[in-house]
Structure formats: C-alpha cells, structure tokens
Amino acid sequence: MIFDTHAHYDDEAFDPDREGLLKSLHNQGIDYIVNVGASIDSIKKTLALAKEYPFIYAAVGVHPSDSQMLSEKHMKWIKDMASCDKVAAIGEIGLDYYWKDPDKEVQKKWFARQLQIAGEVKLPVIVHSRDAAKDTLDLLKEQRKELTQVVIHCYSYGKEMAAEFLNLDFYFGIGGVLTFKNARKLIEAAEYIPMNRILLETDCPYLAPEPYRGKRNQSSYIDFVAQKLSEIKQISKEEVLAQTMQNAKEFYGKERF
Ligand code: NI
C-alpha cells in the first residue's frame, strides 16, 4: 500500500527496464504513482506513461532550471494539457537559487505564471524550492486564494519555514533524504509537521534512501522512508503508510482513486 506522489519514470535512467520495473512495482504493492514533468519534453513523456499505465498519473509543469526557454505559447499548451484525463497536478514548478541560472527574475516570472494556470484549472501544485524559501513563500502567499492544494516537494527547510507553510495549509513532500546520516534538520521538521500534512515521495531516479543511497531510486524504496518516519513519529509503519495514502488521495483529489 504505497502512493509515490513524486516520481520521474520518464528519466533515461529507466530506459533499460522501464516496462518490466513498473509492472513489478505495481505487483509489489505500489498502488499509485504521480509522474512529474519538469520540461516540455518530459511532460510529453509523462503524459504517455499516464496513458499507458492505469496506476500512473501525470503532473504537468516546467522546473525553474528549464524556465529560460519558456514563452506564452508554452503556457497555453500546458494549460491545454492540464485538462487531459489523468493529469492530477501542475508541477514541478518553483524556484531554485542553488543554481545561478536562469536569473532569479526569470524563475520568478514563470513560477508565478504557472501558479496562475494552476488557479485557473483548479489543480493542486507541486512546488520545487531550493535555497529560495522567502521568495517561494511570498509568491505562494500572493496567489494562495486561487490555489486548491500545494505541496512543497522534497522539503528541505527547517521548522520555522514549516510553520509558515502550515499557516497556508500546505503539504510537505518527504523522501529518501529523511534516512540520510546528515538529516537532522529534516528530522526536526518531520517531528514538527502533523502526520496529515505529509506526502511520501521518491523523486526517483534521484535521492534513494539508505541503504541504497547513491543508487537508482524506485517507488518500493519508500518503505525505508516510511520505516524512518514511523520511528520519528512513534507509530507503526502500517499507520504511516495508511495515513500518507489517505493524504495523497486528498491532495490529488479523492474522486480520482
Ligand atoms: Ni522532482
């Protein structure tokens, strides 16, 4: 009983064995996967995966690192794609100041513009935010009224920011990083965030949990994240999986599942 709320099975890391792997994952109890677009090309591949596999859903949006090439023509296309069957969210969109490029103003412009689309099509938003806490918070606050649900994916800030995001009724995406030896700040945030606001995710092929750190990630490894979270929250792993399954369904829209 696992819902992987954020995966990239379109990535070339899965080219050698994608079909066999996805089928075996579904047989092993991976009930649902949301495959997340990050560029125009990966959105196309994501839509194709959602069409092919009944248990895969799609998110459409362009990652800040790819936002330099965007135009209004792309915005119209993304909005059109958002109405496709099985498109469950807009994302991943956001701000990434870890990289110098594209320029902050370019990133902000296309983040705000894609948030506007999410408001118009009434879909939840998957936010990527790295070293950009304040600008992320400001832009999301500005459009909060228009937005349905928001998740800060691969949450990497501390407890204080978590409080700000909780005030806006957001969700928090937590994955393999929680099991890393240097995860003290994230563990503290996970202690603080209520169970009903946590979504489990892989971000695969990236960020595999211990004991697979550095290897190719896959949805079944969420089990190790659930185990770690159960120790932090002092509840059973089964409770973690049941609660986060319910959270994911509520986030993406109960009527779909
Ligand atoms: Ni991602």
mmCIF file of C-alpha atoms and ligand atoms in Angstrom:
data_model
loop_
_atom_site.group_PDB
_atom_site.id
_atom_site.type_symbol
_atom_site.label_atom_id
_atom_site.label_comp_id
_atom_site.label_asym_id
_atom_site.label_seq_id
_atom_site.Cartn_x
_atom_site.Cartn_y
_atom_site.Cartn_z
ATOM 1 C CA MET A 1 0.000 0.000 0.000
ATOM 2 C CA ILE A 2 2.225 2.793 -1.288
ATOM 3 C CA PHE A 3 1.422 6.024 -3.138
ATOM 4 C CA ASP A 4 4.544 7.531 -4.703
ATOM 5 C CA THR A 5 3.470 11.163 -5.003
ATOM 6 C CA HIS A 6 6.505 12.355 -6.999
ATOM 7 C CA ALA A 7 8.499 10.278 -9.498
ATOM 8 C CA HIS A 8 10.317 10.727 -12.809
ATOM 9 C CA TYR A 9 9.998 7.382 -14.598
ATOM 10 C CA ASP A 10 10.395 9.213 -17.919
ATOM 11 C CA ASP A 11 14.071 9.708 -16.959
ATOM 12 C CA GLU A 12 16.617 7.957 -19.164
ATOM 13 C CA ALA A 13 17.896 6.091 -16.089
ATOM 14 C CA PHE A 14 14.838 3.850 -16.588
ATOM 15 C CA ASP A 15 15.298 3.309 -20.326
ATOM 16 C CA PRO A 16 16.805 -0.182 -19.998
ATOM 17 C CA ASP A 17 13.974 -1.753 -17.956
ATOM 18 C CA ARG A 18 11.102 0.734 -17.542
ATOM 19 C CA GLU A 19 8.237 -1.552 -18.546
ATOM 20 C CA GLY A 20 9.322 -4.570 -16.506
ATOM 21 C CA LEU A 21 10.122 -2.426 -13.477
ATOM 22 C CA LEU A 22 6.794 -0.553 -13.484
ATOM 23 C CA LYS A 23 4.824 -3.794 -13.781
ATOM 24 C CA SER A 24 6.752 -5.455 -10.965
ATOM 25 C CA LEU A 25 6.384 -2.385 -8.734
ATOM 26 C CA HIS A 26 2.627 -2.423 -9.187
ATOM 27 C CA ASN A 27 2.582 -6.129 -8.293
ATOM 28 C CA GLN A 28 4.633 -5.377 -5.163
ATOM 29 C CA GLY A 29 2.001 -3.020 -3.762
ATOM 30 C CA ILE A 30 2.828 0.312 -5.345
ATOM 31 C CA ASP A 31 -0.798 1.319 -5.858
ATOM 32 C CA TYR A 32 -0.356 4.763 -7.412
ATOM 33 C CA ILE A 33 2.433 6.878 -8.886
ATOM 34 C CA VAL A 34 2.324 10.509 -9.952
ATOM 35 C CA ASN A 35 4.944 11.041 -12.636
ATOM 36 C CA VAL A 36 6.063 14.657 -12.597
ATOM 37 C CA GLY A 37 7.012 16.649 -15.663
ATOM 38 C CA ALA A 38 9.933 19.074 -15.463
ATOM 39 C CA SER A 39 10.443 20.233 -19.064
ATOM 40 C CA ILE A 40 8.308 20.376 -22.214
ATOM 41 C CA ASP A 41 9.868 17.124 -23.396
ATOM 42 C CA SER A 42 9.388 15.327 -20.068
ATOM 43 C CA ILE A 43 5.752 16.488 -19.914
ATOM 44 C CA LYS A 44 5.145 14.706 -23.227
ATOM 45 C CA LYS A 45 6.763 11.516 -21.910
ATOM 46 C CA THR A 46 4.837 11.821 -18.636
ATOM 47 C CA LEU A 47 1.506 12.065 -20.467
ATOM 48 C CA ALA A 48 2.415 8.967 -22.496
ATOM 49 C CA LEU A 49 3.215 6.998 -19.312
ATOM 50 C CA ALA A 50 -0.093 8.021 -17.729
ATOM 51 C CA LYS A 51 -1.905 6.875 -20.829
ATOM 52 C CA GLU A 52 -0.148 3.512 -20.888
ATOM 53 C CA TYR A 53 -0.333 2.547 -17.188
ATOM 54 C CA PRO A 54 -3.643 2.729 -15.302
ATOM 55 C CA PHE A 55 -1.906 3.347 -11.938
ATOM 56 C CA ILE A 56 0.261 6.232 -13.182
ATOM 57 C CA TYR A 57 -0.990 9.831 -13.097
ATOM 58 C CA ALA A 58 0.660 12.918 -14.572
ATOM 59 C CA ALA A 59 1.751 16.339 -13.357
ATOM 60 C CA VAL A 60 2.492 18.988 -15.975
ATOM 61 C CA GLY A 61 4.786 21.950 -15.427
ATOM 62 C CA VAL A 62 8.269 23.279 -16.109
ATOM 63 C CA HIS A 63 11.034 23.203 -13.470
ATOM 64 C CA PRO A 64 12.769 26.530 -12.697
ATOM 65 C CA SER A 65 16.074 25.249 -14.140
ATOM 66 C CA ASP A 66 14.337 24.832 -17.507
ATOM 67 C CA SER A 67 12.327 28.058 -17.410
ATOM 68 C CA GLN A 68 14.720 30.151 -19.520
ATOM 69 C CA MET A 69 13.207 28.903 -22.792
ATOM 70 C CA LEU A 70 9.557 29.386 -21.865
ATOM 71 C CA SER A 71 7.062 31.548 -23.750
ATOM 72 C CA GLU A 72 3.331 32.277 -23.631
ATOM 73 C CA LYS A 73 2.893 29.640 -26.320
ATOM 74 C CA HIS A 74 4.172 27.036 -23.854
ATOM 75 C CA MET A 75 1.803 28.360 -21.187
ATOM 76 C CA LYS A 76 -1.154 27.860 -23.475
ATOM 77 C CA TRP A 77 -0.001 24.326 -24.246
ATOM 78 C CA ILE A 78 0.475 23.464 -20.550
ATOM 79 C CA LYS A 79 -2.988 24.796 -19.794
ATOM 80 C CA ASP A 80 -4.452 22.673 -22.606
ATOM 81 C CA MET A 81 -2.601 19.569 -21.360
ATOM 82 C CA ALA A 82 -3.877 20.214 -17.835
ATOM 83 C CA SER A 83 -7.351 19.227 -18.952
ATOM 84 C CA CYS A 84 -6.197 15.788 -20.204
ATOM 85 C CA ASP A 85 -7.574 12.786 -18.427
ATOM 86 C CA LYS A 86 -5.258 11.670 -15.574
ATOM 87 C CA VAL A 87 -3.457 14.983 -15.220
ATOM 88 C CA ALA A 88 -3.551 15.337 -11.439
ATOM 89 C CA ALA A 89 -1.407 18.425 -10.777
ATOM 90 C CA ILE A 90 0.613 21.341 -12.089
ATOM 91 C CA GLY A 91 4.328 20.761 -11.423
ATOM 92 C CA GLU A 92 7.010 20.687 -10.800
ATOM 93 C CA ILE A 93 7.309 24.450 -10.751
ATOM 94 C CA GLY A 94 9.144 26.775 -8.403
ATOM 95 C CA LEU A 95 12.444 28.453 -7.613
ATOM 96 C CA ASP A 96 15.965 27.026 -7.442
ATOM 97 C CA TYR A 97 18.587 29.559 -6.355
ATOM 98 C CA TYR A 98 21.210 26.878 -5.782
ATOM 99 C CA TRP A 99 21.993 27.290 -9.475
ATOM 100 C CA LYS A 100 22.914 30.729 -10.747
ATOM 101 C CA ASP A 101 20.951 30.233 -13.977
ATOM 102 C CA PRO A 102 18.342 31.090 -15.001
ATOM 103 C CA ASP A 103 18.261 34.530 -13.444
ATOM 104 C CA LYS A 104 16.046 34.874 -10.332
ATOM 105 C CA GLU A 105 13.657 37.239 -12.111
ATOM 106 C CA VAL A 106 13.171 34.743 -14.938
ATOM 107 C CA GLN A 107 12.465 31.952 -12.458
ATOM 108 C CA LYS A 108 10.005 34.104 -10.503
ATOM 109 C CA LYS A 109 8.169 35.183 -13.631
ATOM 110 C CA TRP A 110 7.460 31.623 -14.833
ATOM 111 C CA PHE A 111 6.735 30.282 -11.352
ATOM 112 C CA ALA A 112 4.094 32.974 -10.851
ATOM 113 C CA ARG A 113 2.689 32.414 -14.336
ATOM 114 C CA GLN A 114 2.346 28.645 -13.849
ATOM 115 C CA LEU A 115 0.752 29.188 -10.434
ATOM 116 C CA GLN A 116 -1.803 31.338 -12.193
ATOM 117 C CA ILE A 117 -2.588 28.448 -14.556
ATOM 118 C CA ALA A 118 -2.988 26.080 -11.588
ATOM 119 C CA GLY A 119 -5.533 28.502 -10.157
ATOM 120 C CA GLU A 120 -7.403 28.700 -13.437
ATOM 121 C CA VAL A 121 -7.591 24.939 -13.994
ATOM 122 C CA LYS A 122 -8.159 24.211 -10.286
ATOM 123 C CA LEU A 123 -5.411 21.606 -9.961
ATOM 124 C CA PRO A 124 -3.057 21.118 -6.994
ATOM 125 C CA VAL A 125 0.512 22.419 -7.291
ATOM 126 C CA ILE A 126 3.836 20.599 -6.810
ATOM 127 C CA VAL A 127 6.458 23.154 -5.772
ATOM 128 C CA HIS A 128 10.218 22.741 -6.113
ATOM 129 C CA SER A 129 12.005 25.186 -3.804
ATOM 130 C CA ARG A 130 15.733 25.153 -3.100
ATOM 131 C CA ASP A 131 17.651 27.927 -1.336
ATOM 132 C CA ALA A 132 14.700 30.194 -2.145
ATOM 133 C CA ALA A 133 12.441 29.989 0.911
ATOM 134 C CA LYS A 134 11.428 33.641 1.187
ATOM 135 C CA ASP A 135 10.603 34.258 -2.479
ATOM 136 C CA THR A 136 8.739 30.937 -2.643
ATOM 137 C CA LEU A 137 6.651 31.888 0.371
ATOM 138 C CA ASP A 138 5.947 35.401 -0.973
ATOM 139 C CA LEU A 139 4.811 34.232 -4.419
ATOM 140 C CA LEU A 140 2.653 31.456 -2.977
ATOM 141 C CA LYS A 141 1.061 33.831 -0.457
ATOM 142 C CA GLU A 142 0.150 36.220 -3.266
ATOM 143 C CA GLN A 143 -1.823 33.539 -5.120
ATOM 144 C CA ARG A 144 -2.939 31.344 -2.201
ATOM 145 C CA LYS A 145 -6.608 32.272 -2.536
ATOM 146 C CA GLU A 146 -6.762 30.974 -6.126
ATOM 147 C CA LEU A 147 -4.922 27.711 -5.413
ATOM 148 C CA THR A 148 -6.515 24.462 -4.259
ATOM 149 C CA GLN A 149 -3.705 22.348 -2.726
ATOM 150 C CA VAL A 150 0.040 22.981 -2.560
ATOM 151 C CA VAL A 151 2.900 20.605 -1.683
ATOM 152 C CA ILE A 152 6.461 21.717 -1.027
ATOM 153 C CA HIS A 153 8.166 18.743 -2.600
ATOM 154 C CA CYS A 154 11.428 17.320 -1.201
ATOM 155 C CA TYR A 155 11.029 19.627 1.789
ATOM 156 C CA SER A 156 14.464 20.913 2.771
ATOM 157 C CA TYR A 157 13.862 23.902 5.063
ATOM 158 C CA GLY A 158 13.614 23.937 8.848
ATOM 159 C CA LYS A 159 10.847 24.030 11.427
ATOM 160 C CA GLU A 160 10.293 27.800 11.222
ATOM 161 C CA MET A 161 9.551 27.726 7.490
ATOM 162 C CA ALA A 162 7.364 24.666 8.029
ATOM 163 C CA ALA A 163 5.269 26.774 10.402
ATOM 164 C CA GLU A 164 4.857 29.440 7.702
ATOM 165 C CA PHE A 165 3.778 26.855 5.127
ATOM 166 C CA LEU A 166 1.426 25.157 7.606
ATOM 167 C CA ASN A 167 -0.296 28.515 8.128
ATOM 168 C CA LEU A 168 -1.135 28.397 4.422
ATOM 169 C CA ASP A 169 -2.431 24.824 4.801
ATOM 170 C CA PHE A 170 0.258 23.277 2.585
ATOM 171 C CA TYR A 171 1.521 19.710 2.373
ATOM 172 C CA PHE A 172 5.159 18.544 2.669
ATOM 173 C CA GLY A 173 6.802 16.014 0.367
ATOM 174 C CA ILE A 174 9.266 13.781 2.216
ATOM 175 C CA GLY A 175 11.535 11.157 0.665
ATOM 176 C CA GLY A 176 14.891 9.420 0.876
ATOM 177 C CA VAL A 177 16.749 12.367 2.440
ATOM 178 C CA LEU A 178 14.989 11.575 5.746
ATOM 179 C CA THR A 179 17.136 8.420 6.072
ATOM 180 C CA PHE A 180 20.475 10.163 5.428
ATOM 181 C CA LYS A 181 23.007 10.488 8.273
ATOM 182 C CA ASN A 182 23.076 14.311 8.000
ATOM 183 C CA ALA A 183 19.274 14.739 8.020
ATOM 184 C CA ARG A 184 18.998 16.347 11.471
ATOM 185 C CA LYS A 185 17.201 19.488 10.233
ATOM 186 C CA LEU A 186 14.703 17.470 8.187
ATOM 187 C CA ILE A 187 14.090 15.035 11.066
ATOM 188 C CA GLU A 188 13.316 18.016 13.297
ATOM 189 C CA ALA A 189 10.897 19.374 10.702
ATOM 190 C CA ALA A 190 9.293 15.929 10.307
ATOM 191 C CA GLU A 191 8.786 15.708 14.079
ATOM 192 C CA TYR A 192 7.021 19.045 13.936
ATOM 193 C CA ILE A 193 4.825 18.608 10.820
ATOM 194 C CA PRO A 194 1.499 16.897 11.613
ATOM 195 C CA MET A 195 1.044 13.424 10.086
ATOM 196 C CA ASN A 196 -1.943 14.558 7.998
ATOM 197 C CA ARG A 197 0.247 17.040 6.076
ATOM 198 C CA ILE A 198 2.953 14.590 4.918
ATOM 199 C CA LEU A 199 3.165 13.047 1.438
ATOM 200 C CA LEU A 200 5.709 10.289 0.738
ATOM 201 C CA GLU A 201 7.711 10.570 -2.481
ATOM 202 C CA THR A 202 10.799 9.193 -4.184
ATOM 203 C CA ASP A 203 11.825 11.877 -6.710
ATOM 204 C CA CYS A 204 13.261 8.803 -8.448
ATOM 205 C CA PRO A 205 15.692 8.154 -10.072
ATOM 206 C CA TYR A 206 17.227 10.592 -7.558
ATOM 207 C CA LEU A 207 17.590 10.585 -3.756
ATOM 208 C CA ALA A 208 17.401 6.869 -2.973
ATOM 209 C CA PRO A 209 17.102 6.255 0.799
ATOM 210 C CA GLU A 210 19.589 4.317 2.895
ATOM 211 C CA PRO A 211 20.674 1.543 2.352
ATOM 212 C CA TYR A 212 20.512 2.406 -1.363
ATOM 213 C CA ARG A 213 21.824 5.973 -1.130
ATOM 214 C CA GLY A 214 23.572 6.931 -4.387
ATOM 215 C CA LYS A 215 21.869 4.148 -6.373
ATOM 216 C CA ARG A 216 18.912 4.495 -8.735
ATOM 217 C CA ASN A 217 15.779 5.136 -6.676
ATOM 218 C CA GLN A 218 12.394 3.426 -7.221
ATOM 219 C CA SER A 219 8.940 3.583 -5.621
ATOM 220 C CA SER A 220 9.301 0.414 -3.496
ATOM 221 C CA TYR A 221 12.145 2.083 -1.538
ATOM 222 C CA ILE A 222 9.523 4.378 0.017
ATOM 223 C CA ASP A 223 9.233 1.558 2.542
ATOM 224 C CA PHE A 224 12.541 2.683 4.114
ATOM 225 C CA VAL A 225 11.270 6.265 4.371
ATOM 226 C CA ALA A 226 8.032 5.056 5.988
ATOM 227 C CA GLN A 227 10.075 2.996 8.453
ATOM 228 C CA LYS A 228 12.176 6.037 9.412
ATOM 229 C CA LEU A 229 9.094 8.247 9.734
ATOM 230 C CA SER A 230 7.412 5.648 11.952
ATOM 231 C CA GLU A 231 10.404 5.824 14.339
ATOM 232 C CA ILE A 232 10.270 9.642 14.363
ATOM 233 C CA LYS A 233 6.508 9.747 14.931
ATOM 234 C CA GLN A 234 6.491 6.715 17.241
ATOM 235 C CA ILE A 235 3.684 4.979 15.395
ATOM 236 C CA SER A 236 3.720 1.792 13.314
ATOM 237 C CA LYS A 237 4.938 1.724 9.723
ATOM 238 C CA GLU A 238 1.483 0.478 8.735
ATOM 239 C CA GLU A 239 -0.079 3.601 10.246
ATOM 240 C CA VAL A 240 2.396 5.790 8.362
ATOM 241 C CA LEU A 241 1.536 4.092 5.067
ATOM 242 C CA ALA A 242 -2.225 4.240 5.672
ATOM 243 C CA GLN A 243 -2.222 7.897 6.737
ATOM 244 C CA THR A 244 0.050 9.066 3.899
ATOM 245 C CA MET A 245 -2.046 7.108 1.379
ATOM 246 C CA GLN A 246 -5.110 8.997 2.594
ATOM 247 C CA ASN A 247 -3.199 12.305 2.474
ATOM 248 C CA ALA A 248 -2.104 11.687 -1.121
ATOM 249 C CA LYS A 249 -5.656 10.875 -2.197
ATOM 250 C CA GLU A 250 -6.935 14.018 -0.525
ATOM 251 C CA PHE A 251 -4.189 16.101 -2.099
ATOM 252 C CA TYR A 252 -4.676 14.851 -5.675
ATOM 253 C CA GLY A 253 -8.465 14.589 -5.376
ATOM 254 C CA LYS A 254 -10.310 11.703 -3.764
ATOM 255 C CA GLU A 255 -12.690 11.245 -6.709
ATOM 256 C CA ARG A 256 -9.786 10.014 -8.876
ATOM 257 C CA PHE A 257 -8.821 6.984 -6.775
HETATM 258 NI NI NI B 1 11.256 16.028 -8.968
#
